[in-house]
PDB file of C-alpha atoms in Angstrom:
ATOM      1  CA  GLY L  20     -12.757 -40.922   2.206  1.00  0.00           C
ATOM      2  CA  LYS L  21     -12.979 -37.124   1.779  1.00  0.00           C
ATOM      3  CA  ILE L  22     -10.306 -34.594   1.089  1.00  0.00           C
ATOM      4  CA  VAL L  23     -12.018 -31.180   3.111  1.00  0.00           C
ATOM      5  CA  LYS L  24     -10.047 -28.131   1.975  1.00  0.00           C
ATOM      6  CA  ALA L  25      -8.832 -25.395   3.944  1.00  0.00           C
ATOM      7  CA  LEU L  26     -10.269 -21.625   3.444  1.00  0.00           C
ATOM      8  CA  ILE L  27      -7.763 -19.208   4.160  1.00  0.00           C
ATOM      9  CA  GLY L  28      -8.736 -15.695   3.485  1.00  0.00           C
ATOM     10  CA  GLY L  29      -8.704 -12.200   3.973  1.00  0.00           C
ATOM     11  CA  ASN L  30     -11.081  -9.395   3.817  1.00  0.00           C
ATOM     12  CA  TRP L  31      -9.786  -5.624   3.671  1.00  0.00           C
ATOM     13  CA  LYS L  32     -12.047  -3.934   4.272  1.00  0.00           C
ATOM     14  CA  CYS L  33     -11.826  -0.062   3.294  1.00  0.00           C
ATOM     15  CA  ASN L  34      -8.728  -0.472   3.182  1.00  0.00           C
ATOM     16  CA  GLY L  35      -5.455  -0.120   0.291  1.00  0.00           C
ATOM     17  CA  THR L  36      -4.463   2.524  -1.925  1.00  0.00           C
ATOM     18  CA  ALA L  37      -3.108   1.701  -5.823  1.00  0.00           C
ATOM     19  CA  ALA L  38       0.263   0.940  -3.961  1.00  0.00           C
ATOM     20  CA  SER L  39       0.118  -0.682  -0.727  1.00  0.00           C
ATOM     21  CA  VAL L  40      -2.555  -3.441  -3.206  1.00  0.00           C
ATOM     22  CA  ARG L  41       0.302  -3.970  -5.594  1.00  0.00           C
ATOM     23  CA  ALA L  42       3.275  -4.090  -3.283  1.00  0.00           C
ATOM     24  CA  MET L  43       0.517  -6.718  -1.495  1.00  0.00           C
ATOM     25  CA  ALA L  44       0.046  -8.254  -4.782  1.00  0.00           C
ATOM     26  CA  GLU L  45       3.540  -8.777  -4.959  1.00  0.00           C
ATOM     27  CA  VAL L  46       4.389 -10.114  -1.783  1.00  0.00           C
ATOM     28  CA  LEU L  47       1.000 -12.683  -2.737  1.00  0.00           C
ATOM     29  CA  ASN L  48       2.708 -13.651  -5.383  1.00  0.00           C
ATOM     30  CA  LYS L  49       6.650 -14.790  -3.655  1.00  0.00           C
ATOM     31  CA  ALA L  50       5.227 -16.521  -1.641  1.00  0.00           C
ATOM     32  CA  GLY L  51       5.959 -20.034  -2.300  1.00  0.00           C
ATOM     33  CA  PRO L  52       3.731 -23.212  -3.306  1.00  0.00           C
ATOM     34  CA  LEU L  53       0.067 -23.149  -1.457  1.00  0.00           C
ATOM     35  CA  SER L  54      -0.869 -26.162  -0.424  1.00  0.00           C
ATOM     36  CA  ALA L  55      -3.116 -28.678  -2.715  1.00  0.00           C
ATOM     37  CA  ASN L  56      -5.351 -28.755   0.067  1.00  0.00           C
ATOM     38  CA  SER L  57      -6.545 -25.231   0.595  1.00  0.00           C
ATOM     39  CA  GLU L  58      -8.146 -22.469  -0.875  1.00  0.00           C
ATOM     40  CA  VAL L  59      -7.399 -19.469  -0.474  1.00  0.00           C
ATOM     41  CA  VAL L  60      -9.782 -16.033  -1.222  1.00  0.00           C
ATOM     42  CA  ILE L  61      -8.816 -12.599  -1.146  1.00  0.00           C
ATOM     43  CA  ALA L  62     -11.867 -10.564  -0.701  1.00  0.00           C
ATOM     44  CA  ALA L  63     -11.146  -6.674  -1.923  1.00  0.00           C
ATOM     45  CA  PRO L  64     -12.600  -2.548  -2.370  1.00  0.00           C
ATOM     46  CA  ALA L  65     -14.485  -3.305  -5.404  1.00  0.00           C
ATOM     47  CA  ILE L  66     -12.253  -0.928  -6.212  1.00  0.00           C
ATOM     48  CA  HIS L  67      -9.128  -2.836  -6.963  1.00  0.00           C
ATOM     49  CA  LEU L  68     -11.040  -5.737  -8.015  1.00  0.00           C
ATOM     50  CA  THR L  69      -9.708  -5.204 -11.649  1.00  0.00           C
ATOM     51  CA  THR L  70      -6.257  -4.832 -10.065  1.00  0.00           C
ATOM     52  CA  LEU L  71      -5.997  -7.582  -8.262  1.00  0.00           C
ATOM     53  CA  LYS L  72      -7.419 -10.076 -10.701  1.00  0.00           C
ATOM     54  CA  SER L  73      -5.009  -9.015 -13.764  1.00  0.00           C
ATOM     55  CA  ILE L  74      -1.778  -9.345 -11.610  1.00  0.00           C
ATOM     56  CA  MET L  75      -2.878 -12.302  -8.763  1.00  0.00           C
ATOM     57  CA  ARG L  76      -1.328 -15.204  -9.305  1.00  0.00           C
ATOM     58  CA  PRO L  77      -3.837 -18.024 -11.127  1.00  0.00           C
ATOM     59  CA  GLU L  78      -4.510 -20.189  -7.473  1.00  0.00           C
ATOM     60  CA  ILE L  79      -4.954 -17.001  -5.442  1.00  0.00           C
ATOM     61  CA  SER L  80      -8.905 -16.432  -5.548  1.00  0.00           C
ATOM     62  CA  ILE L  81     -10.259 -12.585  -6.179  1.00  0.00           C
ATOM     63  CA  ALA L  82     -13.449 -11.629  -4.533  1.00  0.00           C
ATOM     64  CA  ALA L  83     -15.929  -9.060  -3.383  1.00  0.00           C
ATOM     65  CA  GLU L  84     -15.852  -8.100  -0.210  1.00  0.00           C
ATOM     66  CA  ASP L  85     -19.675  -6.807  -0.500  1.00  0.00           C
ATOM     67  CA  VAL L  86     -21.864  -6.710  -2.099  1.00  0.00           C
ATOM     68  CA  GLY L  87     -25.582  -5.154  -2.181  1.00  0.00           C
ATOM     69  CA  PHE L  88     -28.686  -7.258  -1.341  1.00  0.00           C
ATOM     70  CA  LYS L  89     -31.068  -6.327  -4.961  1.00  0.00           C
ATOM     71  CA  THR L  90     -29.967  -8.325  -7.761  1.00  0.00           C
ATOM     72  CA  GLY L  91     -29.952  -6.628 -10.948  1.00  0.00           C
ATOM     73  CA  TYR L  92     -29.882  -2.879 -12.251  1.00  0.00           C
ATOM     74  CA  GLY L  93     -31.142   0.259 -10.148  1.00  0.00           C
ATOM     75  CA  ALA L  94     -30.962   3.361  -8.723  1.00  0.00           C
ATOM     76  CA  TYR L  95     -29.380   1.786  -5.242  1.00  0.00           C
ATOM     77  CA  THR L  96     -26.226   4.195  -4.920  1.00  0.00           C
ATOM     78  CA  GLY L  97     -23.216   3.150  -3.886  1.00  0.00           C
ATOM     79  CA  GLU L  98     -24.407  -0.296  -4.043  1.00  0.00           C
ATOM     80  CA  LEU L  99     -22.875  -3.619  -6.305  1.00  0.00           C
ATOM     81  CA  SER L 100     -25.237  -6.529  -7.972  1.00  0.00           C
ATOM     82  CA  ALA L 101     -23.236  -9.589  -7.245  1.00  0.00           C
ATOM     83  CA  ASP L 102     -25.147  -9.027 -12.166  1.00  0.00           C
ATOM     84  CA  MET L 103     -21.940  -6.185 -12.370  1.00  0.00           C
ATOM     85  CA  LEU L 104     -19.337  -8.032 -11.062  1.00  0.00           C
ATOM     86  CA  ALA L 105     -20.456 -11.456 -13.111  1.00  0.00           C
TER      87      ALA L 105
END
């Protein structure tokens, strides 16, 4: 039968400084092998996405924890669209 992968995710909410994000990434990067039957995703605040994408090991996916419901671009103060994150 088909093997279903377990989704292991963490949403950081409104947490994390530049230093603490780098420290957490270091811990996760050194954590040892991940199960082939799992997918690990970290959903971080937008301000930390670029840093995490550049330093996190490739088996751990990075996601935005919040995306606005509008598509495209426009005068939506404080919103992030999926198009902006692509």
